[in-house]
Coordinates of C-alpha atoms (C1' of nucleotides) in Angstrom, one line a residue:
Chain A
M1 CA -167.6 50.4 146.0
A2 CA -170.2 51.2 148.8
K3 CA -172.7 53.9 147.9
G4 CA -172.8 57.0 150.4
F5 CA -170.2 55.3 152.9
T6 CA -168.0 57.5 154.7
K7 CA -164.3 57.2 154.2
R8 CA -161.7 56.8 156.9
K9 CA -159.8 59.7 156.0
E10 CA -163.0 62.1 156.0
N11 CA -164.3 61.2 159.5
Y12 CA -163.2 58.1 161.2
S13 CA -165.6 57.8 163.9
E14 CA -168.5 58.3 161.2
W15 CA -166.9 55.4 159.2
Y16 CA -166.9 53.1 162.4
N17 CA -170.5 54.0 163.2
E18 CA -171.6 53.4 159.7
I19 CA -169.8 50.0 159.8
V20 CA -171.6 48.9 162.8
N21 CA -174.9 49.9 161.5
R22 CA -174.8 48.7 158.1
A23 CA -172.9 45.7 158.5
D24 CA -175.7 44.8 160.9
L25 CA -173.4 44.3 163.7
A26 CA -175.2 46.2 166.4
E27 CA -177.6 49.1 166.9
H28 CA -178.4 51.5 169.9
S29 CA -181.4 50.1 171.9
S30 CA -183.8 52.4 173.6
V31 CA -182.0 51.8 177.0
R32 CA -179.4 54.8 177.6
G33 CA -176.0 53.6 176.6
C34 CA -176.8 50.1 175.9
M35 CA -176.7 48.3 172.5
V36 CA -178.6 45.6 170.7
I37 CA -176.1 43.1 169.1
K38 CA -177.6 42.1 165.9
P39 CA -177.2 38.4 164.9
Y40 CA -174.6 39.0 162.6
G41 CA -172.5 40.8 164.9
F42 CA -173.3 38.3 167.6
A43 CA -172.0 35.4 165.5
I44 CA -168.6 36.9 165.4
W45 CA -168.8 37.2 169.2
E46 CA -169.7 33.6 169.5
K47 CA -166.8 32.8 167.6
M48 CA -164.8 34.7 169.8
Q49 CA -166.4 33.1 172.7
S50 CA -166.1 29.5 171.6
I51 CA -162.4 29.9 170.6
L52 CA -161.3 31.6 174.0
D53 CA -163.7 29.0 176.0
K54 CA -161.5 26.1 174.4
M55 CA -158.3 27.9 175.1
F56 CA -159.4 28.3 178.9
K57 CA -160.5 24.9 179.4
K58 CA -157.1 23.8 177.6
T59 CA -155.3 25.4 180.2
G60 CA -157.3 24.2 183.1
H61 CA -160.2 26.5 183.5
T62 CA -163.8 25.7 184.1
N63 CA -166.8 27.8 183.7
A64 CA -169.3 29.0 186.6
Y65 CA -171.6 31.6 187.1
F66 CA -171.9 34.2 190.0
P67 CA -174.9 36.8 190.4
L68 CA -175.7 40.1 188.7
F69 CA -175.9 42.0 192.0
V70 CA -173.4 42.7 194.6
P71 CA -174.7 43.9 198.1
K72 CA -173.2 47.1 199.0
S73 CA -171.4 45.8 201.9
L74 CA -169.7 43.3 200.0
F75 CA -168.8 45.7 197.2
E76 CA -167.2 48.0 199.7
A77 CA -165.1 45.2 201.3
E78 CA -161.8 45.8 199.2
E79 CA -161.6 49.4 199.3
K80 CA -159.4 50.3 196.4
N81 CA -161.5 48.3 194.1
A82 CA -164.6 50.0 195.6
E83 CA -163.4 53.5 195.2
G84 CA -162.3 52.9 191.7
F85 CA -165.9 51.6 190.4
A86 CA -168.0 53.7 192.6
K87 CA -168.6 56.6 190.2
E88 CA -170.0 54.1 187.7
C89 CA -172.2 51.8 189.5
A90 CA -175.8 51.3 188.7
V91 CA -177.7 50.6 192.2
V92 CA -181.0 48.8 193.1
T93 CA -182.7 50.3 195.8
H94 CA -186.2 48.7 195.5
Y95 CA -187.8 45.4 194.6
R96 CA -191.5 46.2 193.8
L97 CA -193.4 48.5 191.5
M98 CA -197.1 49.4 191.9
N99 CA -199.9 51.1 190.2
D100 CA -199.4 54.8 190.2
P101 CA -202.8 56.2 192.1
E102 CA -202.4 59.5 190.2
K103 CA -201.8 58.5 186.8
K104 CA -203.9 55.5 185.3
G105 CA -202.1 52.8 183.7
K106 CA -198.7 53.9 184.8
L107 CA -196.6 52.5 187.4
M108 CA -194.5 53.9 190.0
V109 CA -191.7 52.4 192.4
D110 CA -193.2 51.2 195.7
P111 CA -191.9 53.3 198.3
K112 CA -192.5 50.5 200.9
A113 CA -190.4 48.3 199.0
K114 CA -187.1 49.8 199.7
L115 CA -184.3 47.4 200.2
E116 CA -182.6 47.2 203.2
E117 CA -179.1 46.9 201.6
E118 CA -178.7 48.4 198.2
L119 CA -177.6 46.0 195.5
V120 CA -174.8 47.2 193.2
V121 CA -175.1 45.8 189.8
R122 CA -171.6 44.2 189.2
P123 CA -169.0 46.4 187.3
T124 CA -167.0 43.3 187.9
S125 CA -167.3 40.3 190.1
E126 CA -164.1 40.0 192.4
A127 CA -166.2 41.0 195.3
V128 CA -169.0 38.3 195.1
I129 CA -166.8 35.8 193.9
W130 CA -164.1 36.1 196.7
N131 CA -167.0 36.2 198.9
T132 CA -168.0 32.9 197.8
Y133 CA -164.4 31.5 197.6
K134 CA -164.3 31.9 201.5
N135 CA -166.5 29.0 201.4
W136 CA -164.9 26.9 198.9
I137 CA -161.0 27.3 200.2
Q138 CA -160.1 25.8 203.6
S139 CA -156.8 23.9 202.6
Y140 CA -154.2 24.2 199.9
R141 CA -155.9 20.8 198.7
D142 CA -158.7 23.2 197.6
L143 CA -156.3 25.3 195.5
P144 CA -155.6 26.3 192.7
I145 CA -159.2 27.5 191.9
L146 CA -159.4 28.3 188.3
V147 CA -162.8 29.8 187.2
N148 CA -164.2 31.6 184.5
Q149 CA -167.5 33.2 183.8
W150 CA -169.2 34.7 180.7
A151 CA -171.4 37.5 181.8
N152 CA -172.6 40.9 181.3
V153 CA -171.2 43.8 183.6
V154 CA -172.8 47.3 183.8
R155 CA -170.5 50.3 184.2
W156 CA -172.4 53.5 183.7
E157 CA -170.5 55.3 181.3
M158 CA -171.4 59.1 180.5
R159 CA -170.4 58.8 176.9
T160 CA -171.0 55.4 174.8
R161 CA -170.0 54.0 171.5
L162 CA -171.0 50.8 170.1
F163 CA -168.7 47.9 171.3
L164 CA -165.9 50.2 172.4
R165 CA -167.6 51.6 175.4
T166 CA -171.4 50.9 176.5
A167 CA -172.7 50.9 179.9
E168 CA -173.7 47.3 179.6
F169 CA -171.2 44.9 178.0
L170 CA -170.4 41.1 177.4
W171 CA -167.3 39.8 178.7
Q172 CA -165.7 36.8 180.2
E173 CA -163.8 37.3 183.6
G174 CA -161.4 34.8 185.0
H175 CA -160.9 34.6 189.0
T176 CA -158.1 32.2 190.2
A177 CA -156.7 31.4 193.6
H178 CA -153.4 29.8 194.2
E179 CA -151.2 28.8 197.1
T180 CA -148.4 31.1 196.2
K181 CA -147.5 34.2 194.8
E182 CA -145.3 32.6 191.9
E183 CA -148.3 30.5 190.8
A184 CA -150.5 33.4 190.8
L185 CA -148.0 35.6 188.9
E186 CA -147.5 32.7 186.4
E187 CA -151.5 32.4 185.9
T188 CA -151.6 36.2 185.1
K189 CA -148.9 35.7 182.4
T190 CA -150.3 32.5 181.1
I191 CA -153.7 34.3 180.2
L192 CA -151.8 37.4 178.9
D193 CA -150.1 35.1 176.4
L194 CA -153.2 33.4 175.7
Y195 CA -155.0 36.5 174.9
A196 CA -151.9 37.7 172.8
E197 CA -152.4 34.5 170.9
F198 CA -156.0 34.7 170.3
A199 CA -155.8 38.2 169.1
E200 CA -152.9 37.3 166.6
K201 CA -154.1 34.0 165.5
F202 CA -157.5 34.4 165.4
M203 CA -158.3 38.2 165.0
A204 CA -155.2 38.5 163.1
M205 CA -154.6 41.7 165.0
P206 CA -150.8 42.2 166.6
V207 CA -150.7 43.3 169.9
I208 CA -148.0 44.3 172.5
K209 CA -147.9 42.7 175.8
G210 CA -147.0 45.2 178.9
V211 CA -147.4 46.1 182.2
K212 CA -149.8 49.2 183.4
T213 CA -148.4 52.0 185.0
E214 CA -150.0 52.6 188.6
S215 CA -152.4 55.0 187.4
E216 CA -153.7 52.9 184.8
R217 CA -153.7 49.9 186.9
F218 CA -157.0 47.8 187.8
A219 CA -158.5 49.1 191.1
G220 CA -157.6 46.5 193.7
A221 CA -154.6 44.8 191.6
E222 CA -151.0 44.8 192.6
D223 CA -150.3 44.5 188.8
T224 CA -152.3 45.0 185.6
L225 CA -150.8 43.3 182.4
C226 CA -152.3 44.2 179.1
I227 CA -152.5 43.7 175.5
E228 CA -152.3 46.8 173.3
S229 CA -153.1 47.3 169.7
L230 CA -153.2 49.9 167.4
M231 CA -156.2 51.1 165.4
Q232 CA -156.2 52.4 161.8
D233 CA -156.6 56.2 163.0
G234 CA -153.3 55.9 165.2
K235 CA -155.2 55.5 168.4
A236 CA -154.4 52.5 170.9
L237 CA -156.9 50.2 172.0
Q238 CA -156.4 48.0 175.3
A239 CA -157.9 44.4 174.1
G240 CA -157.4 42.6 177.1
T241 CA -156.1 42.7 180.5
S242 CA -154.7 40.2 183.1
H243 CA -154.5 41.2 187.1
F244 CA -152.2 40.1 189.6
L245 CA -154.4 40.7 192.6
G246 CA -151.8 39.9 195.3
Q247 CA -153.7 38.8 198.4
N248 CA -155.8 42.0 198.3
F249 CA -159.2 40.0 197.9
S250 CA -158.2 37.2 199.9
K251 CA -157.4 39.5 202.8
A252 CA -160.4 41.8 202.4
F253 CA -162.9 38.7 202.5
E254 CA -160.8 36.9 205.0
V255 CA -160.4 33.9 202.8
K256 CA -157.8 31.7 204.4
Y257 CA -156.2 28.0 203.9
A258 CA -154.3 25.8 205.9
N259 CA -150.9 25.3 204.2
R260 CA -149.0 22.2 203.9
E261 CA -147.6 22.8 207.6
G262 CA -151.2 23.5 208.8
K263 CA -150.7 27.1 209.2
Q264 CA -153.4 29.6 208.0
E265 CA -152.5 31.6 204.8
Y266 CA -154.2 33.9 202.4
P267 CA -154.2 32.7 198.9
W268 CA -153.0 34.8 196.1
A269 CA -155.2 35.8 193.2
S270 CA -155.8 36.6 189.6
S271 CA -158.5 38.1 187.5
W272 CA -158.6 38.5 183.8
G273 CA -160.9 39.5 181.1
V274 CA -161.8 40.4 177.5
S275 CA -165.1 42.1 176.4
T276 CA -167.2 43.0 173.4
R277 CA -164.7 45.6 173.2
L278 CA -162.8 43.1 170.9
M279 CA -165.5 43.7 168.3
G280 CA -164.5 47.0 167.9
A281 CA -160.9 46.4 167.8
L282 CA -161.5 43.8 165.1
I283 CA -163.6 46.3 163.0
M284 CA -160.9 49.2 163.4
T285 CA -157.8 46.7 162.6
H286 CA -159.0 45.4 159.4
S287 CA -161.8 47.0 157.9
D288 CA -161.7 49.6 154.8
D289 CA -163.6 52.0 153.0
N290 CA -165.8 49.5 151.3
G291 CA -166.8 48.2 154.8
L292 CA -166.2 45.5 157.2
V293 CA -163.3 43.3 156.6
L294 CA -163.4 39.9 158.6
P295 CA -160.6 37.5 159.2
P296 CA -161.9 33.9 158.0
E297 CA -161.3 32.6 161.5
L298 CA -163.9 35.0 162.9
A299 CA -166.3 35.4 159.9
P300 CA -169.7 34.0 160.6
F301 CA -169.5 32.4 157.4
Q302 CA -166.4 32.2 155.4
V303 CA -167.7 31.9 151.8
V304 CA -170.8 33.2 150.2
L305 CA -172.2 31.5 147.1
V306 CA -173.9 33.8 144.6
P307 CA -176.0 32.3 141.6
I308 CA -176.2 34.2 138.3
Y309 CA -178.9 33.1 135.8
K310 CA -181.6 34.2 133.7
G311 CA -185.1 32.3 134.0
E312 CA -186.2 29.6 136.1
E313 CA -184.5 26.7 134.2
Q314 CA -180.9 28.3 134.5
R315 CA -181.6 29.2 137.9
E316 CA -182.3 25.3 138.9
I317 CA -179.0 24.2 137.0
V318 CA -176.8 26.9 138.5
V319 CA -178.3 26.4 142.2
N320 CA -177.9 22.9 142.1
K321 CA -174.4 23.0 141.1
L322 CA -173.6 25.6 144.1
K323 CA -175.5 23.3 146.3
N324 CA -172.9 20.6 145.5
I325 CA -169.8 22.9 146.0
K326 CA -171.5 24.0 149.2
N327 CA -171.2 20.4 150.4
A328 CA -167.8 19.9 149.1
L329 CA -166.5 23.1 151.2
E330 CA -168.4 22.2 154.4
N331 CA -166.7 18.8 154.2
E332 CA -163.4 20.6 154.3
G333 CA -164.4 22.6 157.1
I334 CA -165.2 25.6 155.3
S335 CA -168.5 27.5 156.4
V336 CA -170.6 28.6 153.5
K337 CA -173.7 30.5 152.9
L338 CA -175.5 29.9 149.8
D339 CA -177.6 32.9 148.8
D340 CA -180.0 31.7 146.1
R341 CA -182.6 34.3 147.0
D342 CA -184.4 35.2 143.9
T343 CA -185.5 38.6 145.4
H344 CA -182.4 40.3 144.7
K345 CA -180.0 40.6 142.0
P346 CA -176.2 39.2 141.8
G347 CA -174.7 42.9 142.0
W348 CA -177.0 43.7 145.0
K349 CA -175.6 40.5 146.7
F350 CA -172.0 41.3 145.7
A351 CA -172.1 44.8 147.6
E352 CA -173.9 43.4 150.5
Y353 CA -171.4 40.6 151.4
E354 CA -168.5 42.8 150.6
F355 CA -169.9 45.0 153.1
K356 CA -170.4 42.8 155.6
G357 CA -166.7 41.5 155.2
V358 CA -167.2 38.0 153.9
P359 CA -163.6 36.7 153.2
V360 CA -164.4 35.1 150.0
R361 CA -167.2 35.2 147.3
L362 CA -168.0 32.8 144.8
A363 CA -170.2 33.5 142.0
M364 CA -171.5 31.1 139.2
G365 CA -173.5 31.8 136.1
M366 CA -174.0 29.6 132.9
R367 CA -170.6 30.6 131.5
D368 CA -169.2 29.0 134.3
V369 CA -171.3 25.9 134.0
E370 CA -170.0 25.6 130.5
N371 CA -166.4 26.3 130.9
E372 CA -166.6 24.2 134.5
S373 CA -165.2 27.3 136.1
I374 CA -166.1 29.8 139.1
E375 CA -165.6 33.2 139.7
I376 CA -163.9 33.9 143.0
V377 CA -163.4 37.3 144.6
R378 CA -161.4 37.9 148.1
R379 CA -162.6 40.7 150.4
D380 CA -159.3 41.7 151.7
T381 CA -157.7 42.8 148.3
L382 CA -160.9 42.7 146.1
E383 CA -159.0 40.3 143.7
K384 CA -161.3 38.8 141.2
K385 CA -160.1 35.4 139.4
S386 CA -161.6 32.6 137.6
Y387 CA -161.0 29.1 139.3
D388 CA -161.6 25.7 137.5
M389 CA -163.4 23.6 139.5
H390 CA -160.5 20.9 140.2
D391 CA -160.1 20.5 143.9
L392 CA -162.1 23.8 144.4
A393 CA -162.5 23.0 148.4
G394 CA -158.9 22.7 148.5
K395 CA -158.1 26.0 146.7
V396 CA -160.7 28.0 148.6
K397 CA -159.1 26.5 151.8
N398 CA -155.7 27.7 150.9
L399 CA -157.1 31.1 150.0
L400 CA -158.8 31.5 153.2
K401 CA -155.4 30.5 154.9
N402 CA -153.8 33.1 152.8
I403 CA -156.2 36.0 153.6
Q404 CA -155.7 35.3 157.4
E405 CA -152.2 35.7 156.9
N406 CA -152.4 38.9 154.7
L407 CA -154.6 40.7 157.2
Y408 CA -152.2 40.1 159.9
Q409 CA -149.4 40.9 157.9
K410 CA -150.8 44.2 156.9
A411 CA -151.6 45.1 160.2
I412 CA -148.1 44.6 161.5
D413 CA -147.0 46.5 158.7
F414 CA -149.3 49.4 159.6
R415 CA -148.3 49.4 163.4
E416 CA -144.6 49.3 162.4
E417 CA -145.2 52.4 160.1
K418 CA -146.9 54.2 163.0
T419 CA -144.4 53.3 165.7
H420 CA -141.8 55.9 166.6
F421 CA -138.9 56.3 168.9
V422 CA -139.0 59.8 170.4
D423 CA -136.2 61.4 172.4
S424 CA -137.8 65.1 172.6
Y425 CA -141.1 66.5 174.1
E426 CA -141.4 68.8 171.0
E427 CA -141.2 65.6 168.6
F428 CA -143.5 63.9 170.8
K429 CA -146.2 66.2 170.5
S430 CA -145.6 66.7 166.8
I431 CA -146.1 63.1 166.1
L432 CA -149.3 62.8 168.4
D433 CA -150.9 65.6 166.4
N434 CA -149.9 64.7 162.8
E435 CA -149.5 60.8 162.9
G436 CA -150.6 59.4 166.0
G437 CA -149.5 55.7 166.8
F438 CA -147.5 54.4 169.3
I439 CA -144.5 56.4 170.5
Y440 CA -141.7 54.9 172.4
A441 CA -140.3 57.5 174.7
H442 CA -138.3 57.7 178.0
W443 CA -140.3 58.5 181.3
D444 CA -138.8 58.9 184.7
G445 CA -141.2 56.8 186.4
T446 CA -143.3 59.1 188.2
S447 CA -147.2 59.7 188.1
E448 CA -146.6 63.4 188.3
T449 CA -144.9 63.3 184.9
E450 CA -147.3 60.8 183.5
D451 CA -150.2 63.2 184.4
A452 CA -148.7 66.2 183.1
I453 CA -148.2 64.8 179.8
K454 CA -151.7 63.5 179.7
K455 CA -153.1 66.8 180.6
E456 CA -151.0 68.5 178.0
T457 CA -151.3 66.1 175.2
K458 CA -154.0 63.4 176.0
A459 CA -151.5 60.9 175.5
T460 CA -151.1 58.2 178.1
I461 CA -148.9 55.5 179.0
R462 CA -150.5 52.5 177.3
C463 CA -148.0 50.1 178.9
I464 CA -144.3 49.4 179.8
P465 CA -143.7 46.7 177.1
I466 CA -142.4 43.1 178.1
D467 CA -139.5 41.8 176.6
E468 CA -138.3 44.9 174.5
D469 CA -135.7 47.6 174.7
T470 CA -134.6 48.3 178.4
K471 CA -132.0 50.8 177.6
E472 CA -131.7 53.8 180.2
G473 CA -132.1 57.3 179.1
E474 CA -133.6 60.8 179.9
C475 CA -137.3 61.4 180.4
I476 CA -138.5 63.4 177.6
Y477 CA -140.7 65.5 179.9
S478 CA -138.5 66.1 182.8
G479 CA -134.9 65.3 181.7
K480 CA -134.5 63.3 184.8
H481 CA -133.2 59.6 184.6
S482 CA -135.4 56.9 182.9
A483 CA -134.9 53.1 183.3
R484 CA -136.3 52.4 180.0
R485 CA -138.8 53.3 177.2
V486 CA -142.3 53.1 177.5
I487 CA -145.3 53.2 175.0
F488 CA -147.2 56.4 174.7
A489 CA -150.5 56.9 172.5
R490 CA -153.7 58.5 172.4
A491 CA -156.1 55.6 173.1
Y492 CA -159.7 54.4 173.1
Chain B
rC1 C1' -172.2 66.1 185.1
rG2 C1' -170.6 71.2 182.5
rG3 C1' -170.7 73.6 177.3
rG4 C1' -172.7 73.4 172.3
rG5 C1' -175.9 71.1 168.7
rU6 C1' -180.1 67.7 166.9
rG7 C1' -185.0 65.1 167.5
rU8 C1' -190.6 64.9 161.2
rA9 C1' -192.3 57.0 158.3
rG10 C1' -187.4 51.6 158.9
rC11 C1' -183.2 55.3 157.2
rG12 C1' -181.7 60.3 155.2
rU13 C1' -184.4 64.7 154.8
rA14 C1' -188.0 69.8 153.5
rG15 C1' -191.4 72.5 155.9
rC16 C1' -190.1 75.8 161.8
rC17 C1' -187.8 82.3 161.8
rC18 C1' -193.2 84.7 160.0
rG19 C1' -199.0 79.3 163.4
rG20 C1' -203.9 78.2 159.0
rU21 C1' -206.1 72.8 153.1
rU22 C1' -204.9 66.1 152.8
rA23 C1' -196.9 67.1 156.2
rU24 C1' -192.4 67.3 151.5
rC25 C1' -188.8 64.4 148.7
rG26 C1' -185.1 60.4 148.0
rC27 C1' -183.8 55.3 149.7
rG28 C1' -186.1 51.1 151.6
rC29 C1' -190.9 48.3 152.3
rC30 C1' -195.6 45.5 149.8
rA31 C1' -198.1 43.8 144.7
rC32 C1' -197.8 42.9 139.5
rG33 C1' -194.8 42.6 135.3
rU34 C1' -190.3 43.2 132.6
rU35 C1' -185.2 41.9 134.6
rU36 C1' -180.6 39.0 136.6
rG37 C1' -171.8 38.3 135.1
rG38 C1' -171.1 44.7 140.3
rG39 C1' -176.3 48.2 144.4
rA40 C1' -182.4 47.2 137.4
rC41 C1' -186.7 49.5 135.6
rG42 C1' -192.0 50.5 135.1
rU43 C1' -196.9 50.9 137.2
rG44 C1' -199.8 50.9 141.7
rG45 C1' -199.9 50.9 147.0
rA46 C1' -198.9 50.8 152.3
rG47 C1' -196.3 53.2 156.1
rG48 C1' -196.7 59.6 160.5
rC49 C1' -199.5 60.4 168.3
rC50 C1' -193.7 65.8 163.7
rG51 C1' -188.9 62.8 170.5
rC52 C1' -192.6 63.0 175.3
rA53 C1' -195.7 65.9 178.7
rG54 C1' -197.8 70.4 179.8
rG55 C1' -199.1 75.5 178.2
rU56 C1' -200.7 79.7 174.8
rU57 C1' -204.5 80.2 170.8
rC58 C1' -210.5 79.4 167.3
rG59 C1' -206.3 76.6 165.2
rA60 C1' -199.4 74.0 166.9
rA61 C1' -194.5 70.1 163.3
rU62 C1' -194.2 75.4 163.7
rC63 C1' -194.5 79.8 169.7
rC64 C1' -193.6 79.1 175.4
rU65 C1' -192.1 75.6 179.7
rG66 C1' -190.4 71.1 181.7
rC67 C1' -188.7 66.1 180.6
rC68 C1' -186.2 62.4 177.5
rA69 C1' -183.1 60.5 174.0
rC70 C1' -178.9 61.1 170.4
rC71 C1' -174.5 63.7 168.3
rC72 C1' -169.8 67.0 169.5
rC73 C1' -166.4 69.0 173.0
rG74 C1' -164.5 68.4 178.3
rA75 C1' -164.1 65.0 183.1
rC76 C1' -164.2 59.3 183.5
rC77 C1' -163.4 54.8 181.3
rA78 C1' -162.6 47.4 179.4

RNA sequence: CGGGGUGUAGCGUAGCCCGGUUAUCGCGCCACGUUUGGGACGUGGAGGCCGCAGGUUCGAAUCCUGCCACCCCGACCA
């Protein structure tokens, strides 16, 4: 049991904050709204990055890098996009500091160093990128362009929470240009599927693929697709988005290409991204009242080895044994940390790695040395067993696979339990207040109704799910005709 | 940005109303010794511009003003 650790039921957001802090994932920096991602937390992000990066490459994408600053004139070119982000932009107005003549040792902004044109710190990169694509695209032969960048962006949020919403965050943003509308749409869907696969296979987090309503759509997009996941407190979290941008940006930046008949046309675009917010999603999907729980596919190390001994002589015997085991496991592709520090007792280490969510712990003492055995504990169930040493690596490998599957299944079961089909507004409100979760309900398709429901209940339409129930019905709010059920929830 | 709250050692805190010795306690940290199968114990030690800047006063963690940061509730949001 983790000492002095808030339980989920007592105070969910406190529980979340404590996990982030105590598991060494991240901390608040001295910069307003910005976080420091600590090595253990960053290691998880790096794993996400490396897996996603491989997936992008495999689907034909390449990486590039575009500038952090966007001249205001470029930023405002696509009107809707600019409007949508205007309220949360950091802006650079000067390029030099000087010594403050009134206060010794202090600096001030040099009033003579005012920029002729302000620079917007990118909240997203469509503007710079499409301004660049203008030079890259002349002919259909230059298409498609399938580029991704790993970058930081800044959105000046009023209220921030580590990983879930920070003023600066890390993400990847893909920006593609295509000859036809169909190709761009296809790309948008390909990436959505890729994100869903990543979430389910690697994060062990089930997601629902859907389309955003007009009011939830990305500023400047024709259509926004998303993957939505459900957190343990019954709130929804958008885990990734993929936008079909139509010709909005190519027109705004006057990007044209000669088609196969030699006629000038505007290319079709998509953009898509996932961010360090996935870290928050990962935490809130699996972790429990004993701390962080990590799926083996994303754990910085999958197995921790803890020696138990009395005296230097025993220590040497046990640690040597564990070093051999470490090699054997690593040869099977398992990532292992051997904690042979003499400065902490085994019990302390058990508690520590449990809190940090390490999937499997192996502990060995003299008793095990004599019996040719080893103690094994899995983090997801905290089940403790003794293994004999025969084919240990094979057993651990199976166990890791089993943990990964178990976490996914548990998350699916939870989501199913928290998914409701509702036909009256009264029931809708009562479920929101008492249970939370995804609510499938009929909606008349108007923004007015959507807004009214949001105002009254704080619930939003998370998405219009793809490939699901498309039976008609009556809107729970207005009673008007509804083409199909959509998913409502309170959200992060 | 509006309403409410909080800033004291790395973390959690006492003291603040009612100004006055060397700023309290726990965890953590350092040294030594005993320990080591679920967060060890003893002894000794280090660590503070009491959020920042002004002001009142013989004297400020304490009173006043301004600013900053963080937390909760709204508006906004990946």
